[in-house]
């Protein structure tokens, strides 16, 4: 059996030539005869590497550079030849492959983009709650998947694959690509991607099933009874012992949410100075949709007038921790136990206790806002009026309550059908009273 031919120092580099290039006592090179500057370097330890040697400008006086293309056998010879050919063409056009590679290595990653998105966009321009949600989305979903990728290299296929991987949680998937879309649009503004290359474009969002949960009048009655028991300390555990106390401020907050349709943050951050008692309204300087007036009806005014104020604390819904060792709700039992200057932050725990007592385990605190609107729609109020009360900036936001206003239409249809049916049957029709 003959031994493989030993390559010469100058010949076309092929896979067989590279394989036959055995190590020697000294480092040596095999120069390709077809692509100038393309070579294979063989070291005494057996490592074989592809290189490309060229001059940068200035002809024979130009600076010589010799970047490594890659290691064999991990990098196949044909692939190394393709890279060398591309670099040779680039050099002939006055380019510098080493500089381009250096710039690519220093190019911003998606992790850099997410950090700048938060620093330069989210924190200066968005509300604290929205920033916190963005931070969670980035840390839990986006950085683990995209963090190490170069911003300029993210493709639509990458985005689409990631989005489809979250198909079991369509809401979360859609929020992720919405944030990605904004961040990558900003990357174009900051010069980190070419204009018009946002890869999120044309990635279709999942259909989201809108959750609709409105309290009936009977359920409002159950909620009121649970709140009365909470105030009286009559809520009991399964073993018959009293449940932990709930702050009167937390109870007042729940009632105000039910009576006004306000957002949770609007009530929890409410300050006494914002209340115009003569006009029966609150001027909210910075709600979700900007400055907004919140109408105070008689039940809401009665709650506010009954709440004790805490000296030195501007907040209506006062926060602080109970002094009792066994209490863990972030709310004081009485005004005297409140910390100065604090507002109630955690209403989730008090709400969980109250809704369980009312048998409303599937009701979220935000559903009180939806329910306020649905009662108005069922009572014949126009959608523009409801939207104005809720502070909606877009009519389509209020349109979700349109179906609740169908009750008068049903009553009208029933009246007409009753008359037609009565005429056809020769008897008197049932009279249905209609509003307005």
GROMACS .gro file of C-alpha atoms in nm:
model
  436
    1UNK     CA    1   0.000   0.000   0.000
    2UNK     CA    2   0.154   0.331  -0.113
    3UNK     CA    3   0.182   0.625   0.125
    4UNK     CA    4  -0.025   0.940   0.046
    5UNK     CA    5   0.153   1.201  -0.165
    6UNK     CA    6   0.313   1.478   0.038
    7UNK     CA    7   0.177   1.818  -0.076
    8UNK     CA    8   0.414   2.070  -0.230
    9UNK     CA    9   0.446   2.422  -0.096
   10UNK     CA   10   0.245   2.562  -0.388
   11UNK     CA   11  -0.063   2.386  -0.525
   12UNK     CA   12  -0.439   2.415  -0.538
   13UNK     CA   13  -0.579   2.353  -0.191
   14UNK     CA   14  -0.830   2.069  -0.188
   15UNK     CA   15  -0.970   1.852   0.086
   16UNK     CA   16  -0.728   1.571   0.001
   17UNK     CA   17  -0.430   1.808  -0.003
   18UNK     CA   18  -0.525   1.946   0.339
   19UNK     CA   19  -0.570   1.596   0.478
   20UNK     CA   20  -0.229   1.489   0.349
   21UNK     CA   21  -0.048   1.790   0.498
   22UNK     CA   22   0.136   1.627   0.789
   23UNK     CA   23   0.312   1.822   1.066
   24UNK     CA   24   0.688   1.878   1.055
   25UNK     CA   25   0.943   2.002   1.299
   26UNK     CA   26   0.885   2.359   1.179
   27UNK     CA   27   0.573   2.551   1.087
   28UNK     CA   28   0.514   2.562   0.711
   29UNK     CA   29   0.258   2.693   0.460
   30UNK     CA   30   0.097   2.561   0.142
   31UNK     CA   31  -0.002   2.847  -0.087
   32UNK     CA   32  -0.301   2.804  -0.316
   33UNK     CA   33  -0.218   2.846  -0.685
   34UNK     CA   34  -0.558   2.984  -0.786
   35UNK     CA   35  -0.648   3.249  -0.524
   36UNK     CA   36  -0.358   3.482  -0.441
   37UNK     CA   37  -0.293   3.501  -0.069
   38UNK     CA   38  -0.497   3.192   0.021
   39UNK     CA   39  -0.291   2.941   0.220
   40UNK     CA   40  -0.289   2.654   0.466
   41UNK     CA   41  -0.056   2.677   0.767
   42UNK     CA   42   0.053   2.352   0.929
   43UNK     CA   43   0.207   2.362   1.277
   44UNK     CA   44   0.428   2.104   1.451
   45UNK     CA   45   0.147   2.012   1.690
   46UNK     CA   46  -0.070   1.908   1.393
   47UNK     CA   47  -0.303   2.211   1.384
   48UNK     CA   48  -0.396   2.320   1.033
   49UNK     CA   49  -0.539   2.665   0.967
   50UNK     CA   50  -0.653   2.856   0.658
   51UNK     CA   51  -0.525   3.213   0.613
   52UNK     CA   52  -0.560   3.494   0.361
   53UNK     CA   53  -0.268   3.732   0.306
   54UNK     CA   54  -0.317   4.071   0.140
   55UNK     CA   55  -0.199   4.433   0.136
   56UNK     CA   56  -0.412   4.729   0.242
   57UNK     CA   57  -0.382   5.014  -0.011
   58UNK     CA   58  -0.054   5.162  -0.124
   59UNK     CA   59   0.044   4.878  -0.358
   60UNK     CA   60   0.375   4.714  -0.261
   61UNK     CA   61   0.414   4.964   0.023
   62UNK     CA   62   0.075   4.886   0.173
   63UNK     CA   63   0.036   4.722   0.514
   64UNK     CA   64   0.035   4.342   0.500
   65UNK     CA   65  -0.245   4.166   0.684
   66UNK     CA   66  -0.305   3.794   0.720
   67UNK     CA   67  -0.632   3.715   0.902
   68UNK     CA   68  -0.715   3.356   0.983
   69UNK     CA   69  -1.012   3.216   0.796
   70UNK     CA   70  -1.063   2.911   1.015
   71UNK     CA   71  -0.937   2.577   1.140
   72UNK     CA   72  -0.934   2.246   0.951
   73UNK     CA   73  -1.094   1.997   0.958
   74UNK     CA   74  -1.378   2.186   1.127
   75UNK     CA   75  -1.388   2.427   0.835
   76UNK     CA   76  -1.402   2.238   0.503
   77UNK     CA   77  -1.160   2.341   0.230
   78UNK     CA   78  -1.433   2.443  -0.017
   79UNK     CA   79  -1.591   2.673   0.244
   80UNK     CA   80  -1.250   2.828   0.323
   81UNK     CA   81  -1.186   2.874  -0.050
   82UNK     CA   82  -1.521   3.054  -0.089
   83UNK     CA   83  -1.434   3.297   0.194
   84UNK     CA   84  -1.085   3.358   0.052
   85UNK     CA   85  -1.236   3.427  -0.292
   86UNK     CA   86  -1.481   3.678  -0.147
   87UNK     CA   87  -1.204   3.852   0.046
   88UNK     CA   88  -0.980   3.865  -0.262
   89UNK     CA   89  -1.259   4.034  -0.460
   90UNK     CA   90  -1.316   4.277  -0.172
   91UNK     CA   91  -0.945   4.370  -0.159
   92UNK     CA   92  -0.941   4.436  -0.533
   93UNK     CA   93  -1.228   4.682  -0.477
   94UNK     CA   94  -1.029   4.863  -0.208
   95UNK     CA   95  -1.188   4.688   0.090
   96UNK     CA   96  -1.028   4.558   0.408
   97UNK     CA   97  -1.159   4.216   0.526
   98UNK     CA   98  -0.980   4.243   0.864
   99UNK     CA   99  -1.137   4.579   0.939
  100UNK     CA  100  -1.481   4.450   0.843
  101UNK     CA  101  -1.437   4.148   1.072
  102UNK     CA  102  -1.323   4.370   1.356
  103UNK     CA  103  -1.625   4.596   1.313
  104UNK     CA  104  -1.851   4.289   1.306
  105UNK     CA  105  -1.702   4.162   1.633
  106UNK     CA  106  -1.760   4.502   1.792
  107UNK     CA  107  -2.111   4.538   1.649
  108UNK     CA  108  -2.387   4.575   1.911
  109UNK     CA  109  -2.568   4.265   2.028
  110UNK     CA  110  -2.936   4.231   2.103
  111UNK     CA  111  -2.845   4.244   2.471
  112UNK     CA  112  -2.693   4.588   2.407
  113UNK     CA  113  -3.009   4.689   2.221
  114UNK     CA  114  -3.240   4.580   2.506
  115UNK     CA  115  -3.029   4.774   2.758
  116UNK     CA  116  -3.039   5.087   2.544
  117UNK     CA  117  -3.412   5.043   2.479
  118UNK     CA  118  -3.473   5.054   2.855
  119UNK     CA  119  -3.230   5.340   2.921
  120UNK     CA  120  -3.307   5.569   2.627
  121UNK     CA  121  -3.671   5.486   2.553
  122UNK     CA  122  -3.870   5.295   2.815
  123UNK     CA  123  -3.757   5.461   3.138
  124UNK     CA  124  -3.775   5.822   3.013
  125UNK     CA  125  -4.103   5.781   2.823
  126UNK     CA  126  -4.313   5.505   2.981
  127UNK     CA  127  -4.485   5.464   3.314
  128UNK     CA  128  -4.310   5.271   3.590
  129UNK     CA  129  -4.553   4.977   3.566
  130UNK     CA  130  -4.494   4.950   3.191
  131UNK     CA  131  -4.117   4.969   3.239
  132UNK     CA  132  -4.133   4.692   3.497
  133UNK     CA  133  -4.329   4.475   3.254
  134UNK     CA  134  -4.075   4.545   2.978
  135UNK     CA  135  -3.791   4.451   3.211
  136UNK     CA  136  -3.959   4.121   3.299
  137UNK     CA  137  -4.024   4.041   2.933
  138UNK     CA  138  -3.664   4.114   2.840
  139UNK     CA  139  -3.509   3.914   3.124
  140UNK     CA  140  -3.741   3.613   3.106
  141UNK     CA  141  -3.792   3.578   2.731
  142UNK     CA  142  -3.591   3.804   2.502
  143UNK     CA  143  -3.237   3.810   2.639
  144UNK     CA  144  -3.217   3.430   2.684
  145UNK     CA  145  -3.317   3.382   2.318
  146UNK     CA  146  -3.163   3.679   2.135
  147UNK     CA  147  -2.912   3.837   2.375
  148UNK     CA  148  -2.592   3.711   2.210
  149UNK     CA  149  -2.703   3.772   1.851
  150UNK     CA  150  -2.577   4.074   1.662
  151UNK     CA  151  -2.852   4.329   1.607
  152UNK     CA  152  -2.779   4.343   1.235
  153UNK     CA  153  -2.799   3.965   1.199
  154UNK     CA  154  -3.143   3.893   1.346
  155UNK     CA  155  -3.373   3.764   1.072
  156UNK     CA  156  -3.746   3.732   1.024
  157UNK     CA  157  -3.703   3.353   1.047
  158UNK     CA  158  -3.548   3.398   1.394
  159UNK     CA  159  -3.842   3.611   1.509
  160UNK     CA  160  -4.103   3.382   1.357
  161UNK     CA  161  -3.952   3.070   1.517
  162UNK     CA  162  -3.937   3.240   1.857
  163UNK     CA  163  -4.297   3.364   1.826
  164UNK     CA  164  -4.430   3.021   1.729
  165UNK     CA  165  -4.242   2.869   2.022
  166UNK     CA  166  -4.470   3.069   2.254
  167UNK     CA  167  -4.791   2.960   2.082
  168UNK     CA  168  -4.931   2.814   2.406
  169UNK     CA  169  -4.924   3.164   2.560
  170UNK     CA  170  -5.046   3.386   2.275
  171UNK     CA  171  -5.079   3.700   2.485
  172UNK     CA  172  -4.720   3.672   2.607
  173UNK     CA  173  -4.597   3.585   2.257
  174UNK     CA  174  -4.761   3.895   2.110
  175UNK     CA  175  -4.623   4.122   2.383
  176UNK     CA  176  -4.274   3.986   2.316
  177UNK     CA  177  -4.280   4.059   1.944
  178UNK     CA  178  -4.436   4.399   2.006
  179UNK     CA  179  -4.139   4.490   2.225
  180UNK     CA  180  -3.899   4.338   1.971
  181UNK     CA  181  -4.057   4.541   1.694
  182UNK     CA  182  -4.013   4.868   1.884
  183UNK     CA  183  -3.656   4.788   1.988
  184UNK     CA  184  -3.554   4.692   1.633
  185UNK     CA  185  -3.720   5.005   1.492
  186UNK     CA  186  -3.511   5.208   1.734
  187UNK     CA  187  -3.205   5.012   1.618
  188UNK     CA  188  -3.262   5.163   1.274
  189UNK     CA  189  -3.288   5.512   1.426
  190UNK     CA  190  -2.962   5.455   1.618
  191UNK     CA  191  -2.782   5.323   1.309
  192UNK     CA  192  -2.753   4.965   1.434
  193UNK     CA  193  -2.956   4.825   1.143
  194UNK     CA  194  -3.021   4.950   0.793
  195UNK     CA  195  -3.342   5.146   0.742
  196UNK     CA  196  -3.648   4.938   0.652
  197UNK     CA  197  -3.502   4.606   0.769
  198UNK     CA  198  -3.709   4.546   1.084
  199UNK     CA  199  -3.747   4.164   1.082
  200UNK     CA  200  -4.066   4.173   1.290
  201UNK     CA  201  -4.257   4.317   0.993
  202UNK     CA  202  -4.504   4.068   0.846
  203UNK     CA  203  -4.478   3.833   1.147
  204UNK     CA  204  -4.846   3.776   1.222
  205UNK     CA  205  -4.962   3.797   1.581
  206UNK     CA  206  -5.166   3.521   1.739
  207UNK     CA  207  -5.538   3.576   1.783
  208UNK     CA  208  -5.602   3.657   2.148
  209UNK     CA  209  -5.918   3.547   2.320
  210UNK     CA  210  -6.044   3.857   2.495
  211UNK     CA  211  -6.144   3.787   2.852
  212UNK     CA  212  -6.487   3.927   2.935
  213UNK     CA  213  -6.601   3.905   3.295
  214UNK     CA  214  -6.872   4.139   3.417
  215UNK     CA  215  -7.034   4.124   3.757
  216UNK     CA  216  -7.409   4.087   3.769
  217UNK     CA  217  -7.612   4.292   4.015
  218UNK     CA  218  -7.643   3.980   4.231
  219UNK     CA  219  -7.264   3.944   4.234
  220UNK     CA  220  -7.225   4.312   4.325
  221UNK     CA  221  -7.458   4.240   4.620
  222UNK     CA  222  -7.235   3.948   4.727
  223UNK     CA  223  -6.928   4.169   4.699
  224UNK     CA  224  -7.091   4.437   4.914
  225UNK     CA  225  -7.179   4.180   5.181
  226UNK     CA  226  -6.820   4.049   5.186
  227UNK     CA  227  -6.686   4.402   5.228
  228UNK     CA  228  -6.926   4.471   5.515
  229UNK     CA  229  -6.810   4.152   5.690
  230UNK     CA  230  -6.446   4.248   5.631
  231UNK     CA  231  -6.506   4.586   5.794
  232UNK     CA  232  -6.671   4.420   6.093
  233UNK     CA  233  -6.398   4.156   6.124
  234UNK     CA  234  -6.652   3.880   6.057
  235UNK     CA  235  -6.468   3.698   5.777
  236UNK     CA  236  -6.382   3.352   5.903
  237UNK     CA  237  -6.145   3.076   5.797
  238UNK     CA  238  -6.270   2.719   5.736
  239UNK     CA  239  -6.181   2.632   6.097
  240UNK     CA  240  -6.406   2.912   6.224
  241UNK     CA  241  -6.126   3.144   6.335
  242UNK     CA  242  -6.121   3.507   6.213
  243UNK     CA  243  -5.926   3.584   5.900
  244UNK     CA  244  -5.642   3.835   5.919
  245UNK     CA  245  -5.758   4.197   5.934
  246UNK     CA  246  -5.798   4.400   5.617
  247UNK     CA  247  -5.709   4.767   5.613
  248UNK     CA  248  -6.006   5.005   5.596
  249UNK     CA  249  -5.812   5.183   5.323
  250UNK     CA  250  -5.797   4.864   5.115
  251UNK     CA  251  -6.172   4.816   5.162
  252UNK     CA  252  -6.232   5.180   5.062
  253UNK     CA  253  -6.013   5.132   4.753
  254UNK     CA  254  -6.217   4.832   4.639
  255UNK     CA  255  -6.541   5.024   4.686
  256UNK     CA  256  -6.406   5.325   4.496
  257UNK     CA  257  -6.299   5.101   4.208
  258UNK     CA  258  -6.648   4.954   4.189
  259UNK     CA  259  -6.824   5.292   4.212
  260UNK     CA  260  -6.605   5.492   3.971
  261UNK     CA  261  -6.469   5.248   3.710
  262UNK     CA  262  -6.126   5.399   3.771
  263UNK     CA  263  -5.804   5.210   3.712
  264UNK     CA  264  -5.634   5.054   4.013
  265UNK     CA  265  -5.335   5.290   3.999
  266UNK     CA  266  -5.563   5.593   3.977
  267UNK     CA  267  -5.726   5.504   4.307
  268UNK     CA  268  -5.417   5.377   4.491
  269UNK     CA  269  -5.216   5.688   4.397
  270UNK     CA  270  -5.502   5.931   4.466
  271UNK     CA  271  -5.406   6.237   4.673
  272UNK     CA  272  -5.631   6.461   4.876
  273UNK     CA  273  -5.516   6.776   4.695
  274UNK     CA  274  -5.645   6.638   4.365
  275UNK     CA  275  -6.006   6.629   4.485
  276UNK     CA  276  -6.235   6.915   4.382
  277UNK     CA  277  -6.515   6.878   4.638
  278UNK     CA  278  -6.730   7.151   4.483
  279UNK     CA  279  -6.717   7.002   4.132
  280UNK     CA  280  -6.736   6.645   4.268
  281UNK     CA  281  -6.441   6.526   4.067
  282UNK     CA  282  -6.072   6.439   4.083
  283UNK     CA  283  -5.807   6.588   3.856
  284UNK     CA  284  -5.561   6.307   3.792
  285UNK     CA  285  -5.240   6.476   3.670
  286UNK     CA  286  -5.088   6.166   3.513
  287UNK     CA  287  -5.321   5.874   3.440
  288UNK     CA  288  -5.254   5.609   3.175
  289UNK     CA  289  -5.395   5.840   2.907
  290UNK     CA  290  -5.249   6.162   3.050
  291UNK     CA  291  -5.432   6.425   3.253
  292UNK     CA  292  -5.784   6.307   3.329
  293UNK     CA  293  -6.089   6.409   3.532
  294UNK     CA  294  -6.253   6.138   3.740
  295UNK     CA  295  -6.617   6.198   3.827
  296UNK     CA  296  -6.709   6.143   4.190
  297UNK     CA  297  -7.068   6.026   4.239
  298UNK     CA  298  -7.245   6.037   4.576
  299UNK     CA  299  -7.139   5.684   4.688
  300UNK     CA  300  -6.774   5.761   4.605
  301UNK     CA  301  -6.791   6.099   4.780
  302UNK     CA  302  -6.939   5.934   5.091
  303UNK     CA  303  -6.647   5.689   5.106
  304UNK     CA  304  -6.390   5.966   5.072
  305UNK     CA  305  -6.553   6.185   5.336
  306UNK     CA  306  -6.558   5.894   5.583
  307UNK     CA  307  -6.189   5.808   5.540
  308UNK     CA  308  -5.958   5.941   5.812
  309UNK     CA  309  -5.666   6.150   5.693
  310UNK     CA  310  -5.314   6.080   5.815
  311UNK     CA  311  -5.114   6.387   5.910
  312UNK     CA  312  -4.815   6.428   5.681
  313UNK     CA  313  -4.946   6.176   5.429
  314UNK     CA  314  -5.091   6.324   5.107
  315UNK     CA  315  -5.241   5.993   4.993
  316UNK     CA  316  -5.608   5.903   5.024
  317UNK     CA  317  -5.545   5.528   5.026
  318UNK     CA  318  -5.281   5.510   5.296
  319UNK     CA  319  -5.018   5.238   5.308
  320UNK     CA  320  -4.775   5.103   5.562
  321UNK     CA  321  -4.734   4.777   5.751
  322UNK     CA  322  -4.936   4.647   6.044
  323UNK     CA  323  -4.755   4.658   6.375
  324UNK     CA  324  -4.897   4.318   6.468
  325UNK     CA  325  -4.641   4.043   6.427
  326UNK     CA  326  -4.878   3.800   6.255
  327UNK     CA  327  -5.000   4.046   5.991
  328UNK     CA  328  -4.845   4.053   5.643
  329UNK     CA  329  -5.076   4.277   5.445
  330UNK     CA  330  -4.915   4.596   5.319
  331UNK     CA  331  -5.182   4.817   5.471
  332UNK     CA  332  -5.241   4.961   5.820
  333UNK     CA  333  -5.536   4.856   6.037
  334UNK     CA  334  -5.601   5.213   6.147
  335UNK     CA  335  -5.488   5.559   6.051
  336UNK     CA  336  -5.273   5.580   6.364
  337UNK     CA  337  -5.071   5.277   6.248
  338UNK     CA  338  -4.992   5.423   5.907
  339UNK     CA  339  -4.642   5.522   5.803
  340UNK     CA  340  -4.603   5.885   5.703
  341UNK     CA  341  -4.609   5.959   5.330
  342UNK     CA  342  -4.685   5.607   5.207
  343UNK     CA  343  -4.960   5.488   4.976
  344UNK     CA  344  -5.114   5.143   4.962
  345UNK     CA  345  -4.923   4.930   4.713
  346UNK     CA  346  -5.052   4.576   4.758
  347UNK     CA  347  -5.424   4.540   4.705
  348UNK     CA  348  -5.391   4.191   4.556
  349UNK     CA  349  -5.394   4.015   4.894
  350UNK     CA  350  -5.693   4.203   5.040
  351UNK     CA  351  -5.881   4.152   4.713
  352UNK     CA  352  -5.812   3.777   4.719
  353UNK     CA  353  -5.967   3.752   5.067
  354UNK     CA  354  -6.272   3.962   4.980
  355UNK     CA  355  -6.349   3.798   4.647
  356UNK     CA  356  -6.318   3.451   4.802
  357UNK     CA  357  -6.568   3.551   5.070
  358UNK     CA  358  -6.802   3.679   4.797
  359UNK     CA  359  -6.766   3.362   4.588
  360UNK     CA  360  -6.604   3.555   4.303
  361UNK     CA  361  -6.280   3.358   4.268
  362UNK     CA  362  -6.255   3.421   3.892
  363UNK     CA  363  -6.294   3.798   3.918
  364UNK     CA  364  -5.987   4.019   3.885
  365UNK     CA  365  -5.967   4.363   4.042
  366UNK     CA  366  -5.967   4.516   3.691
  367UNK     CA  367  -6.301   4.343   3.621
  368UNK     CA  368  -6.463   4.599   3.851
  369UNK     CA  369  -6.382   4.862   3.588
  370UNK     CA  370  -6.535   4.647   3.312
  371UNK     CA  371  -6.839   4.582   3.528
  372UNK     CA  372  -6.891   4.953   3.597
  373UNK     CA  373  -6.898   5.014   3.221
  374UNK     CA  374  -7.125   4.718   3.149
  375UNK     CA  375  -7.384   4.839   3.401
  376UNK     CA  376  -7.384   5.175   3.225
  377UNK     CA  377  -7.420   5.016   2.882
  378UNK     CA  378  -7.704   4.791   2.999
  379UNK     CA  379  -7.874   5.099   3.142
  380UNK     CA  380  -7.881   5.266   2.803
  381UNK     CA  381  -7.584   5.503   2.836
  382UNK     CA  382  -7.412   5.584   2.509
  383UNK     CA  383  -7.066   5.447   2.438
  384UNK     CA  384  -6.914   5.798   2.408
  385UNK     CA  385  -7.040   5.884   2.757
  386UNK     CA  386  -6.901   5.558   2.898
  387UNK     CA  387  -6.570   5.616   2.722
  388UNK     CA  388  -6.548   5.967   2.864
  389UNK     CA  389  -6.612   5.842   3.218
  390UNK     CA  390  -6.346   5.573   3.185
  391UNK     CA  391  -6.095   5.805   3.021
  392UNK     CA  392  -6.061   5.603   2.700
  393UNK     CA  393  -5.853   5.778   2.436
  394UNK     CA  394  -5.978   5.555   2.152
  395UNK     CA  395  -6.346   5.481   2.068
  396UNK     CA  396  -6.264   5.120   1.982
  397UNK     CA  397  -6.160   5.063   2.344
  398UNK     CA  398  -6.514   5.142   2.461
  399UNK     CA  399  -6.669   4.939   2.178
  400UNK     CA  400  -6.612   4.619   2.378
  401UNK     CA  401  -6.920   4.712   2.582
  402UNK     CA  402  -7.147   4.757   2.278
  403UNK     CA  403  -7.297   4.409   2.309
  404UNK     CA  404  -7.412   4.485   2.665
  405UNK     CA  405  -7.629   4.765   2.528
  406UNK     CA  406  -7.829   4.517   2.322
  407UNK     CA  407  -8.085   4.474   2.600
  408UNK     CA  408  -8.305   4.771   2.485
  409UNK     CA  409  -8.291   4.631   2.130
  410UNK     CA  410  -8.406   4.294   2.255
  411UNK     CA  411  -8.690   4.457   2.447
  412UNK     CA  412  -8.799   4.649   2.135
  413UNK     CA  413  -8.789   4.334   1.924
  414UNK     CA  414  -8.991   4.150   2.186
  415UNK     CA  415  -9.255   4.424   2.189
  416UNK     CA  416  -9.295   4.416   1.809
  417UNK     CA  417  -9.304   4.037   1.792
  418UNK     CA  418  -9.559   4.025   2.072
  419UNK     CA  419  -9.789   4.259   1.880
  420UNK     CA  420  -9.748   4.072   1.552
  421UNK     CA  421  -9.798   3.737   1.722
  422UNK     CA  422 -10.103   3.872   1.911
  423UNK     CA  423 -10.258   4.005   1.590
  424UNK     CA  424 -10.205   3.675   1.416
  425UNK     CA  425 -10.350   3.477   1.707
  426UNK     CA  426 -10.639   3.717   1.778
  427UNK     CA  427 -10.546   3.801   2.137
  428UNK     CA  428 -10.405   4.095   2.330
  429UNK     CA  429 -10.027   4.149   2.327
  430UNK     CA  430  -9.800   4.173   2.633
  431UNK     CA  431  -9.690   4.532   2.675
  432UNK     CA  432  -9.315   4.584   2.725
  433UNK     CA  433  -9.209   4.921   2.860
  434UNK     CA  434  -8.907   5.068   2.685
  435UNK     CA  435  -8.665   5.332   2.809
  436UNK     CA  436  -8.640   5.647   2.603
   0.00000   0.00000   0.00000
